[in-house]
PDB file of C-alpha atoms in Angstrom:
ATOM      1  CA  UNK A   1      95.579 100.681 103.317  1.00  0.00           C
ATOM      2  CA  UNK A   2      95.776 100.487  99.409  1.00  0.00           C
ATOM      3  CA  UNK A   3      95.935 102.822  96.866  1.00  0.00           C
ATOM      4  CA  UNK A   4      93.020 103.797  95.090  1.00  0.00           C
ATOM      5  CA  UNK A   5      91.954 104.635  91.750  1.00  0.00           C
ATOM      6  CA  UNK A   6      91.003 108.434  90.840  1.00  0.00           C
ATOM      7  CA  UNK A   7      87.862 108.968  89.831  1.00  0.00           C
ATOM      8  CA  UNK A   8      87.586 110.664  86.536  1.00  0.00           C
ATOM      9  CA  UNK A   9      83.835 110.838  85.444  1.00  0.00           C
ATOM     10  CA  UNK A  10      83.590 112.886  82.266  1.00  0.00           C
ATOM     11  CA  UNK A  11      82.807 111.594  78.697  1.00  0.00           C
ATOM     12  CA  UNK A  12      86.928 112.710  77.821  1.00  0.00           C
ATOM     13  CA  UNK A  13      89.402 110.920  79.076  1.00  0.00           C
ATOM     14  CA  UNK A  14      90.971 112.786  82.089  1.00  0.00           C
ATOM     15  CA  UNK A  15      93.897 112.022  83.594  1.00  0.00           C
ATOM     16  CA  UNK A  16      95.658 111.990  86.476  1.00  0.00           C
ATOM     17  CA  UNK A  17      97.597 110.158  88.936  1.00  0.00           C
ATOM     18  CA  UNK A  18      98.756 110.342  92.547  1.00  0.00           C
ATOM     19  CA  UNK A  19     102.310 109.851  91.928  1.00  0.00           C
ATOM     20  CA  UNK A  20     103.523 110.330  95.134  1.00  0.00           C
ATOM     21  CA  UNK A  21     100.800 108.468  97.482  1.00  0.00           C
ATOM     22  CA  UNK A  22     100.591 105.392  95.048  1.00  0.00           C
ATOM     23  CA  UNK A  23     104.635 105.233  95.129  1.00  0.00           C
ATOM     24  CA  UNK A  24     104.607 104.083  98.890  1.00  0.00           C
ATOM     25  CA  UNK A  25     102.309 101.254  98.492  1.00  0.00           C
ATOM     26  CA  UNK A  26     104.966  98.786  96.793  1.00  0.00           C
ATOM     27  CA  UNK A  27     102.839  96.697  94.510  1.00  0.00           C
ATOM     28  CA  UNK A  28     102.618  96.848  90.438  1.00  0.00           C
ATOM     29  CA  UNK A  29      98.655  96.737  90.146  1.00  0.00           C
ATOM     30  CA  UNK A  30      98.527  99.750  92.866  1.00  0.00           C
ATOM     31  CA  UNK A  31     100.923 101.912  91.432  1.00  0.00           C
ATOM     32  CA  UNK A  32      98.564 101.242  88.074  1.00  0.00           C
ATOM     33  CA  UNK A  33      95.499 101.307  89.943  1.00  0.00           C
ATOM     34  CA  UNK A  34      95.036 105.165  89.355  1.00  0.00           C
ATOM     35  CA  UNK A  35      94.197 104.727  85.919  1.00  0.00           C
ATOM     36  CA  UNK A  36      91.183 102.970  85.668  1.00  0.00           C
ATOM     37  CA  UNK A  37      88.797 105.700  86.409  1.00  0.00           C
ATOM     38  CA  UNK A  38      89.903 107.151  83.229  1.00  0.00           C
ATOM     39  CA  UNK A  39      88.922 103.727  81.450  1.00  0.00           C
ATOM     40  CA  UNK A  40      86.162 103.281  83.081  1.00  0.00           C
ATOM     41  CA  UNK A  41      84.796 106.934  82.058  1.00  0.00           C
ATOM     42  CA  UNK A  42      85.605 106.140  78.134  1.00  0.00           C
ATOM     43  CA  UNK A  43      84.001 102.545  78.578  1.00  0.00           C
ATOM     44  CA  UNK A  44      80.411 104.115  79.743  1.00  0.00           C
ATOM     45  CA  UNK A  45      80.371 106.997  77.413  1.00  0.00           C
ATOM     46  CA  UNK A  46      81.494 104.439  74.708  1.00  0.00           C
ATOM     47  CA  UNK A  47      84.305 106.259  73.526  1.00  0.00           C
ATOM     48  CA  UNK A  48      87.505 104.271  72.952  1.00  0.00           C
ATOM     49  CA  UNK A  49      90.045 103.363  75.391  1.00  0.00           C
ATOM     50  CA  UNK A  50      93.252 101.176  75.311  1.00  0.00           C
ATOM     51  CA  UNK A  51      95.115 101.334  78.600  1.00  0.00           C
ATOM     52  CA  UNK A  52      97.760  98.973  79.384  1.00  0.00           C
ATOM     53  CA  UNK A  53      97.683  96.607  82.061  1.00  0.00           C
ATOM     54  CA  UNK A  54      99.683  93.644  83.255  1.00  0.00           C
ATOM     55  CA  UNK A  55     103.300  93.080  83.728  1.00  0.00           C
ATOM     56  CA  UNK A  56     104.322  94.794  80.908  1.00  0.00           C
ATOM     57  CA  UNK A  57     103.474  98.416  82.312  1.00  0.00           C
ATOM     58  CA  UNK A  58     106.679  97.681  84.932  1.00  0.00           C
ATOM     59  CA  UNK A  59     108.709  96.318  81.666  1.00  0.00           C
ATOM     60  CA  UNK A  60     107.588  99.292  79.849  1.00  0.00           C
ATOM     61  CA  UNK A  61     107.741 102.081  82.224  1.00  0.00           C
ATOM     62  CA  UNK A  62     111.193 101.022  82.973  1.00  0.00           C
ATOM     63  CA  UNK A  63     112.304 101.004  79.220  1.00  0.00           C
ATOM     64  CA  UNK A  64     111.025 104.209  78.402  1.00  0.00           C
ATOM     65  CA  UNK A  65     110.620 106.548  81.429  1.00  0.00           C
ATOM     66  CA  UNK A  66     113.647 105.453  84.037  1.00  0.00           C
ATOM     67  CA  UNK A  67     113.234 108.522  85.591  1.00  0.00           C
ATOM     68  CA  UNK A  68     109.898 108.022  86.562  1.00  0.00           C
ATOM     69  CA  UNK A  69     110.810 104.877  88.088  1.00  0.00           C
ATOM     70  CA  UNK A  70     113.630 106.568  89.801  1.00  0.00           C
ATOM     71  CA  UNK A  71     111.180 109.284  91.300  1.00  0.00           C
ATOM     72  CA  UNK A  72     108.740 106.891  92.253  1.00  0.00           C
ATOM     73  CA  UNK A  73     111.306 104.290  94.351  1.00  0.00           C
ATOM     74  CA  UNK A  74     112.984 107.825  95.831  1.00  0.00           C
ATOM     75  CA  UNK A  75     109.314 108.794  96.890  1.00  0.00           C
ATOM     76  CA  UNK A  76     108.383 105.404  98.483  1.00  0.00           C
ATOM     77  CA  UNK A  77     111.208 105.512 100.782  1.00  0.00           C
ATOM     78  CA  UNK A  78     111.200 109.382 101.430  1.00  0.00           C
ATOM     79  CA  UNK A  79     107.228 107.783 103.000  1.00  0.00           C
ATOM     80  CA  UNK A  80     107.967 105.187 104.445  1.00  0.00           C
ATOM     81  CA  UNK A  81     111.288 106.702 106.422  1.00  0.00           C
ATOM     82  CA  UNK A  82     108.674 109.839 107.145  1.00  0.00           C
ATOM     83  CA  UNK A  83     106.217 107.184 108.769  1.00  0.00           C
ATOM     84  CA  UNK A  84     108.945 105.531 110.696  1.00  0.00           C
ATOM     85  CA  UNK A  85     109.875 108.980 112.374  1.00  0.00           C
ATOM     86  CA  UNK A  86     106.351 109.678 113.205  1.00  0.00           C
ATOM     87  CA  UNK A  87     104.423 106.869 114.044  1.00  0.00           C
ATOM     88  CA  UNK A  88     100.839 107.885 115.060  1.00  0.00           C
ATOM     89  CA  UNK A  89      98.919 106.415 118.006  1.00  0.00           C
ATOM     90  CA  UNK A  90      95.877 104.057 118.210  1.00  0.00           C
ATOM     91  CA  UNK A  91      93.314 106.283 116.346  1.00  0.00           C
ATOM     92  CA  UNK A  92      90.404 108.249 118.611  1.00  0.00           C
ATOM     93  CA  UNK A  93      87.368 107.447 116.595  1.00  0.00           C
ATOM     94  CA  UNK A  94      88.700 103.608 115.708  1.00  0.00           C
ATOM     95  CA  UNK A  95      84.432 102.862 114.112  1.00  0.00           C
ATOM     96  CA  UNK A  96      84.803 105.740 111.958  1.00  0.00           C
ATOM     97  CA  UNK A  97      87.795 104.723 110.769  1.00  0.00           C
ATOM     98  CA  UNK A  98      86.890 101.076 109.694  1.00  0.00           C
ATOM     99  CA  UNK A  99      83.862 102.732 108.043  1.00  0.00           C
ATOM    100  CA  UNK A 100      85.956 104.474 105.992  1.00  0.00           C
ATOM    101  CA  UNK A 101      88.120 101.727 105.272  1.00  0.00           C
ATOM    102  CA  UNK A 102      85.521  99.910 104.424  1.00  0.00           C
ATOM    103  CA  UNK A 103      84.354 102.028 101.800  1.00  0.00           C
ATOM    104  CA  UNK A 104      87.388 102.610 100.782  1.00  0.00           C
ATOM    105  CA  UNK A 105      87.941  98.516 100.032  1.00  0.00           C
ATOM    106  CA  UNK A 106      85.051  98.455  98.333  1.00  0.00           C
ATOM    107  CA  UNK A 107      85.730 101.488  95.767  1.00  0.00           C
ATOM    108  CA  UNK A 108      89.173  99.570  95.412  1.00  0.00           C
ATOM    109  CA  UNK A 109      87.742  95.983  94.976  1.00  0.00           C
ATOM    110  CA  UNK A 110      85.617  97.597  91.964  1.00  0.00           C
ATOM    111  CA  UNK A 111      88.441  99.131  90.270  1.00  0.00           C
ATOM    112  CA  UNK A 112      91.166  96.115  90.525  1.00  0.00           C
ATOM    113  CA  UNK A 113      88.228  94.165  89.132  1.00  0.00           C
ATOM    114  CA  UNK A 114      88.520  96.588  85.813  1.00  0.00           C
ATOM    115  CA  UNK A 115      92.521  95.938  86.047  1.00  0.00           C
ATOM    116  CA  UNK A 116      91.976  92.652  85.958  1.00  0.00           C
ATOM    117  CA  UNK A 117      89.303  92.287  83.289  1.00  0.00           C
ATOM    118  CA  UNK A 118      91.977  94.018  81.026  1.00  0.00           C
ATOM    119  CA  UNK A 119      89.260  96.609  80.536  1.00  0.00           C
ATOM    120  CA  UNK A 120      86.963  94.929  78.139  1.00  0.00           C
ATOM    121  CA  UNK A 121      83.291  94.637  80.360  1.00  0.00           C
ATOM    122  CA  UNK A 122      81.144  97.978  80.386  1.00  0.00           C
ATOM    123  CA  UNK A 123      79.225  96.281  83.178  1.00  0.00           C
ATOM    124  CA  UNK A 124      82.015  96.671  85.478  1.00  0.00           C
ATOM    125  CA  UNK A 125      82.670  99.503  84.767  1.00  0.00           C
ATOM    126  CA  UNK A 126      79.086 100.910  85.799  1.00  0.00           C
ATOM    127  CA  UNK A 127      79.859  99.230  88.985  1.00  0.00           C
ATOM    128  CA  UNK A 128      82.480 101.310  89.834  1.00  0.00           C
ATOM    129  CA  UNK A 129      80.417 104.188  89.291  1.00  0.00           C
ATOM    130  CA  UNK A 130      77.737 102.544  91.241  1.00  0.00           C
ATOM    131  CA  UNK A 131      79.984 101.954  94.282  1.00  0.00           C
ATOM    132  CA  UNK A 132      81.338 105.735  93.781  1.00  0.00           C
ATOM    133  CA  UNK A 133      77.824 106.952  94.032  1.00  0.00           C
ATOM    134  CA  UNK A 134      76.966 104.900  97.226  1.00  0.00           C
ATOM    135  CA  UNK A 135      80.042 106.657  99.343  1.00  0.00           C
ATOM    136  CA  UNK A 136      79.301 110.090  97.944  1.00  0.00           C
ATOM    137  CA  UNK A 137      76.427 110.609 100.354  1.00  0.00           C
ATOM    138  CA  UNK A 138      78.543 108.640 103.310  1.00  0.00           C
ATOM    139  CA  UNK A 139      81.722 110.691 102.918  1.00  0.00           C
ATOM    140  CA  UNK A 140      79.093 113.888 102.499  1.00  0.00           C
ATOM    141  CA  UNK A 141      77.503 113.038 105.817  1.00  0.00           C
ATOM    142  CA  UNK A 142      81.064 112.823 107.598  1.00  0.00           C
ATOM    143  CA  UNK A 143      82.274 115.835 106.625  1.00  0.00           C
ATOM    144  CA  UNK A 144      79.350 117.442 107.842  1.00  0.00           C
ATOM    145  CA  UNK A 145      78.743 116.089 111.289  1.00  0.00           C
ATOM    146  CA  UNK A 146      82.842 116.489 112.349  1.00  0.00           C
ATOM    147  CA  UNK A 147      84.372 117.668 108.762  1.00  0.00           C
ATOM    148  CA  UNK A 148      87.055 116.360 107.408  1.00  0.00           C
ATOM    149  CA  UNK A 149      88.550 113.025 109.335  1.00  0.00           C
ATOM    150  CA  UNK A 150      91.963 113.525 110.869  1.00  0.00           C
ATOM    151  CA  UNK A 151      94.958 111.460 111.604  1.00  0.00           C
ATOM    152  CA  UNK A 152      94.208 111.806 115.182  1.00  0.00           C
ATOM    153  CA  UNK A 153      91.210 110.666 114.539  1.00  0.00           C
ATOM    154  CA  UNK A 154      91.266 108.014 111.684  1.00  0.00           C
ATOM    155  CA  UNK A 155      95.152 107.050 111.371  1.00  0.00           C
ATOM    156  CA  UNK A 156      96.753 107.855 108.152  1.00  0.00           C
ATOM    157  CA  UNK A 157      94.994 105.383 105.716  1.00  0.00           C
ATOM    158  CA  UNK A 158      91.561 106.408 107.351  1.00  0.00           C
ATOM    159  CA  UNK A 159      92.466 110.162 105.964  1.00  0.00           C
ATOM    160  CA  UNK A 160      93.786 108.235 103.008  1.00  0.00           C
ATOM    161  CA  UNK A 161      90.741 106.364 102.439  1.00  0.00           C
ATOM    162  CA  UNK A 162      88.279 109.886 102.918  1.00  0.00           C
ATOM    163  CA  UNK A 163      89.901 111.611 100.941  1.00  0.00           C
ATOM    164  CA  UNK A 164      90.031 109.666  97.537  1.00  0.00           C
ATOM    165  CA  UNK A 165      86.265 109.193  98.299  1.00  0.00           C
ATOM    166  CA  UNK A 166      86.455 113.025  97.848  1.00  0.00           C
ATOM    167  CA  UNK A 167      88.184 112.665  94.376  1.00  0.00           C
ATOM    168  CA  UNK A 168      85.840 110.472  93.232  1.00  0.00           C
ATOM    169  CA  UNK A 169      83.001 113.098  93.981  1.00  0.00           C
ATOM    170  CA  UNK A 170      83.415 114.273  90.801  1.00  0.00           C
ATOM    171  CA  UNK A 171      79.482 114.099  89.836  1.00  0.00           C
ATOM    172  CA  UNK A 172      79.515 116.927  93.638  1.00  0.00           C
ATOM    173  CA  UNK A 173      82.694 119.314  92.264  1.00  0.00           C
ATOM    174  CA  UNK A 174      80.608 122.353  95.078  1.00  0.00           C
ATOM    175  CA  UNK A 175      81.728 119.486  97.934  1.00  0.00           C
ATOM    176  CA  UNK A 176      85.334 118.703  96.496  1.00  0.00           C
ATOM    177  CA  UNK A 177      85.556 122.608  96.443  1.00  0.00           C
ATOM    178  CA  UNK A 178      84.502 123.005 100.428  1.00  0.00           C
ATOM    179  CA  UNK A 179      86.554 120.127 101.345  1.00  0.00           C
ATOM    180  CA  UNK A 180      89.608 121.530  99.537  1.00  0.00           C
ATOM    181  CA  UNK A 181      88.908 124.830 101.670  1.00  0.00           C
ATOM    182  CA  UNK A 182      88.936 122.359 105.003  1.00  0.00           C
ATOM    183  CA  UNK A 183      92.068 121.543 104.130  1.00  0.00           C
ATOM    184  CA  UNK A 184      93.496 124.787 103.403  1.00  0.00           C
ATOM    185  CA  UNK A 185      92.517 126.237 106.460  1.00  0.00           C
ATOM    186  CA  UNK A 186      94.481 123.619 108.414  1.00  0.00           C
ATOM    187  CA  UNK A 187      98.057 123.220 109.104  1.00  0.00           C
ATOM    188  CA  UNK A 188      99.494 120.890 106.703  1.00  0.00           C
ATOM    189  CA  UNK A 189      96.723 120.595 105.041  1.00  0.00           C
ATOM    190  CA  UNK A 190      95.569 118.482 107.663  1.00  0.00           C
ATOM    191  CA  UNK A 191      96.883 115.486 107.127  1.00  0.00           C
ATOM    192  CA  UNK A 192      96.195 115.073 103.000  1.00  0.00           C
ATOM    193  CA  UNK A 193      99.807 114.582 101.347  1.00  0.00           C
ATOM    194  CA  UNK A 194     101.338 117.800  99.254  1.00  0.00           C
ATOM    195  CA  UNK A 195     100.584 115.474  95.623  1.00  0.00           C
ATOM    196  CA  UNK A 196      96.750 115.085  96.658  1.00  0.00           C
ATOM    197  CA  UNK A 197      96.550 118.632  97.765  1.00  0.00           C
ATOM    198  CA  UNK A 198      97.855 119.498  94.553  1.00  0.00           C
ATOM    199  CA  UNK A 199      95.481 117.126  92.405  1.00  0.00           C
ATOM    200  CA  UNK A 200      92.504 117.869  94.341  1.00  0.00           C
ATOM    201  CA  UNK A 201      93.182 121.872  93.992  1.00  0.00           C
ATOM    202  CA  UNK A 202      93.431 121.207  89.893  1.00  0.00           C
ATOM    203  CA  UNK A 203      90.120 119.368  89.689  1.00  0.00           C
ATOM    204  CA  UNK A 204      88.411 122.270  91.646  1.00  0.00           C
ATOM    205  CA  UNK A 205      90.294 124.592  89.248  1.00  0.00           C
ATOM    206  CA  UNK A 206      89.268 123.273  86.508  1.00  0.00           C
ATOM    207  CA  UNK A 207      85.306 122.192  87.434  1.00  0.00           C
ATOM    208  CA  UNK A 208      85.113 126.129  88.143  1.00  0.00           C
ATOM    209  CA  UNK A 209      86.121 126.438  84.612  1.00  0.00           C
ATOM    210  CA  UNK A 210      89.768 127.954  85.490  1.00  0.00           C
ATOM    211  CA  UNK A 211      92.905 127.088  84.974  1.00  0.00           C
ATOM    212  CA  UNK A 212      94.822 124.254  86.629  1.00  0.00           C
ATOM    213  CA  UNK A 213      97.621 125.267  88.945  1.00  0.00           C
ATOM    214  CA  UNK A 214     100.007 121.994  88.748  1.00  0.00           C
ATOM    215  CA  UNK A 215      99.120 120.075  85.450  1.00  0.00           C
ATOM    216  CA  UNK A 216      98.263 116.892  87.030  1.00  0.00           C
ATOM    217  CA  UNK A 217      94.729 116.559  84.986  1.00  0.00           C
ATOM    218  CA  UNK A 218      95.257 115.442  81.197  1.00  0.00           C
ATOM    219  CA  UNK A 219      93.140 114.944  78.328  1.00  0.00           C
ATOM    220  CA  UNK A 220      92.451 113.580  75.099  1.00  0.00           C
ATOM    221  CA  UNK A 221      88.728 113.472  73.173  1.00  0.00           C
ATOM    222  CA  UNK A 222      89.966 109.547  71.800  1.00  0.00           C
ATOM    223  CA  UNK A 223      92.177 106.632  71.942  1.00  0.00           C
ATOM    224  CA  UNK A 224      94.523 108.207  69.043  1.00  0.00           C
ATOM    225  CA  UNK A 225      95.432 111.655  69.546  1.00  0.00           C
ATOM    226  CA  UNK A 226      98.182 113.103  71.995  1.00  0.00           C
ATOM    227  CA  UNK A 227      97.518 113.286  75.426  1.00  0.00           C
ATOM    228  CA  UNK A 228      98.391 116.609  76.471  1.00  0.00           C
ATOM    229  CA  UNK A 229      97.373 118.569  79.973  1.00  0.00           C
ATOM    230  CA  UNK A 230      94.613 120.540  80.005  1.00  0.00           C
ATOM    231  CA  UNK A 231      94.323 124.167  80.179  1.00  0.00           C
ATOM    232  CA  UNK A 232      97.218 125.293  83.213  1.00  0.00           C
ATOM    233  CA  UNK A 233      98.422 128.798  84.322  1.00  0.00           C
ATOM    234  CA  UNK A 234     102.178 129.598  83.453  1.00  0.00           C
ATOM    235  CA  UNK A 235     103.106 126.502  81.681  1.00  0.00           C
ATOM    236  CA  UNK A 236     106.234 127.920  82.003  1.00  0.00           C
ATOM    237  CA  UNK A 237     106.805 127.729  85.517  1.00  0.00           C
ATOM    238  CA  UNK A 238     104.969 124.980  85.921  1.00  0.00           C
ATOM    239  CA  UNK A 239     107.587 122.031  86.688  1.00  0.00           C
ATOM    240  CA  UNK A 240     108.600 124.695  89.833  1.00  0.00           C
ATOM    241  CA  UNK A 241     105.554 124.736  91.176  1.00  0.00           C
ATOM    242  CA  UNK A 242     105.306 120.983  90.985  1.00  0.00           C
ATOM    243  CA  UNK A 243     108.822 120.544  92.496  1.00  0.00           C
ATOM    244  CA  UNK A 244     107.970 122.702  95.493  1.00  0.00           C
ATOM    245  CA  UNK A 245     105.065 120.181  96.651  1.00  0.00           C
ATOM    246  CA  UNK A 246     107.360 117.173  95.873  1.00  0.00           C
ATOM    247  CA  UNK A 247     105.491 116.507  92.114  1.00  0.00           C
ATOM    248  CA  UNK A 248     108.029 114.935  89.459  1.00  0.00           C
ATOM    249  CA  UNK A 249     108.782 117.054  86.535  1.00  0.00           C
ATOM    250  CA  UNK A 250     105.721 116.932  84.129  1.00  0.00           C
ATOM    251  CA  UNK A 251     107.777 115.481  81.019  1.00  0.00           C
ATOM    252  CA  UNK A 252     108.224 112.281  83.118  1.00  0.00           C
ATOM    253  CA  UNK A 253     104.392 112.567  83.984  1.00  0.00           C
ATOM    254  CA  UNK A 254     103.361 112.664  80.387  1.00  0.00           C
ATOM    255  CA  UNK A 255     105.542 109.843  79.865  1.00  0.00           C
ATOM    256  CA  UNK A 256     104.279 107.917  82.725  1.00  0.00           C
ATOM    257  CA  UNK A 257     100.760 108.260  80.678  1.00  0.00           C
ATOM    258  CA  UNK A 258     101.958 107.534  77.449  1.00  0.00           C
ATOM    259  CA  UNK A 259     103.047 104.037  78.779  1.00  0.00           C
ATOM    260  CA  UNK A 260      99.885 103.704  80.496  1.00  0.00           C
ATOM    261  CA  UNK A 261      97.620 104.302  77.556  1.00  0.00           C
ATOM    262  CA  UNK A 262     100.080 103.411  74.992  1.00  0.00           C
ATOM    263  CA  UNK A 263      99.126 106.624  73.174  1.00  0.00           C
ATOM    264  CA  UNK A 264     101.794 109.337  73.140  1.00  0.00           C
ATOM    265  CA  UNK A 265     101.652 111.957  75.848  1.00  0.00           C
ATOM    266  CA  UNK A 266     103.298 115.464  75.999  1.00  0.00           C
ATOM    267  CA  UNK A 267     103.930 117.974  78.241  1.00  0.00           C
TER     268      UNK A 267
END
């Protein structure tokens, strides 16, 4: 299953990426993918927004943040020898699964067509809040009937695929906020990787108007100031916290975003 972009719906540009999911998948335009929300955000609200895409990100990020690079290969085989060990069977509910994996191609399809475009076309951007707005009720209706899928149930990239529909649910932050008690209450958070339990706790954080815990979610009002994280408990102690779920240190983060939006970013 691909990786998907992350929703990020508000008039600022918020950031944030799922490092360590997005790291498994191989391919340059997935491992950029998770930016375009952010675009897409600034191109509907008209405010500006320069993000880079192409080749050049690969040439880029490996000029200027080689330790991001280094994280990110690390993490993709760290997955893909976890997967190997643990292989799951056929899944139980196989129709639920394509459903969601059919969604999930279709918020993907809508976002790669933003890569692609370089960015420039409001109109596709409104249809990637369109097709966000079509699996909100879907993924809603799921989690109500059964709750949230399992790999038992869905296979890995159908829990993959439900819960970035949850991320992009931004416009429902009460239903992120149940879903990300589902997952608490379950042993390894039932399925949902340590970096999107992690990203999905700071967006709850912060839609409740509270501090974010790991400093995955940055911001900046325009296309010329500093990208910087937004409002986080401890900043201290913050790269520890990160390094216990298996995040990269958050100057390598920030620098990961300053190459993506060629606007400098700091931690």
């Amino acid at each position: 299953m691909p990786v998907f972009a992350i929703g990020c719906l508000s008039p600022a540009c918020q950031c944030c990426s799922r490092v360590g999911q997005f790291a498994s998948r191989g391919s340059t335009q997935m491992r950029k993918s998770w930016a375009v929300a952010t675009v897409v955000a600034l191109m509907v609200s008209g405010g500006p927004a320069t993000a880079q895409a192409g080749d050049d990100w690969d040439a880029q990020m490996a000029k200027q943040c080689p330790d991001m690079v280094a994280w990110m290969h690390a993490k993709e085989a760290e997955v893909t020898a976890d997967r190997k060990a643990h292989p799951l069977g056929k899944p139980s509910e196989p129709e639920l699964r394509a459903g969601l994996l059919k969604m999930g191609d279709a918020d993907q399809k809508a976002r790669n067509a933003v890569i692609a475009d370089g960015y420039k076309h409001q109109e596709l951007a409104k249809t990637v809040l369109a097709v966000d707005a079509r699996n909100l009720p879907r993924i809603k209706q799921i989690d109500t009937v059964q709750g949230f899928p399992t790999p038992v149930q869905v296979g890995n990239d159908g829990v993959q695929a439900a819960f970035i529909l949850v991320q992009h649910a931004d416009r429902d932050p009460a239903f992120q906020a149940h879903v990300l008690d589902e997952l608490k209450s379950r042993p390894d958070q039932g399925g949902v990787g340590a970096q999107d339990y992690a990203l999905l706790t700071d967006r709850v954080l912060l839609a409740q108007h509270k501090l974010q815990r790991y400093g995955t979610q940055f911001t900046a009002t325009d296309g010329k100031t500093q990208m910087q994280p937004r409002p986080m408990e401890d900043p201290a102690n913050a790269d520890k916290r990160r390094t216990a779920i298996g995040l990269p240190p958050l100057a390598d983060y920030a620098c990961m975003l300053g190459v993506t939006y060629r606007v400098p970013a700091k931690s």
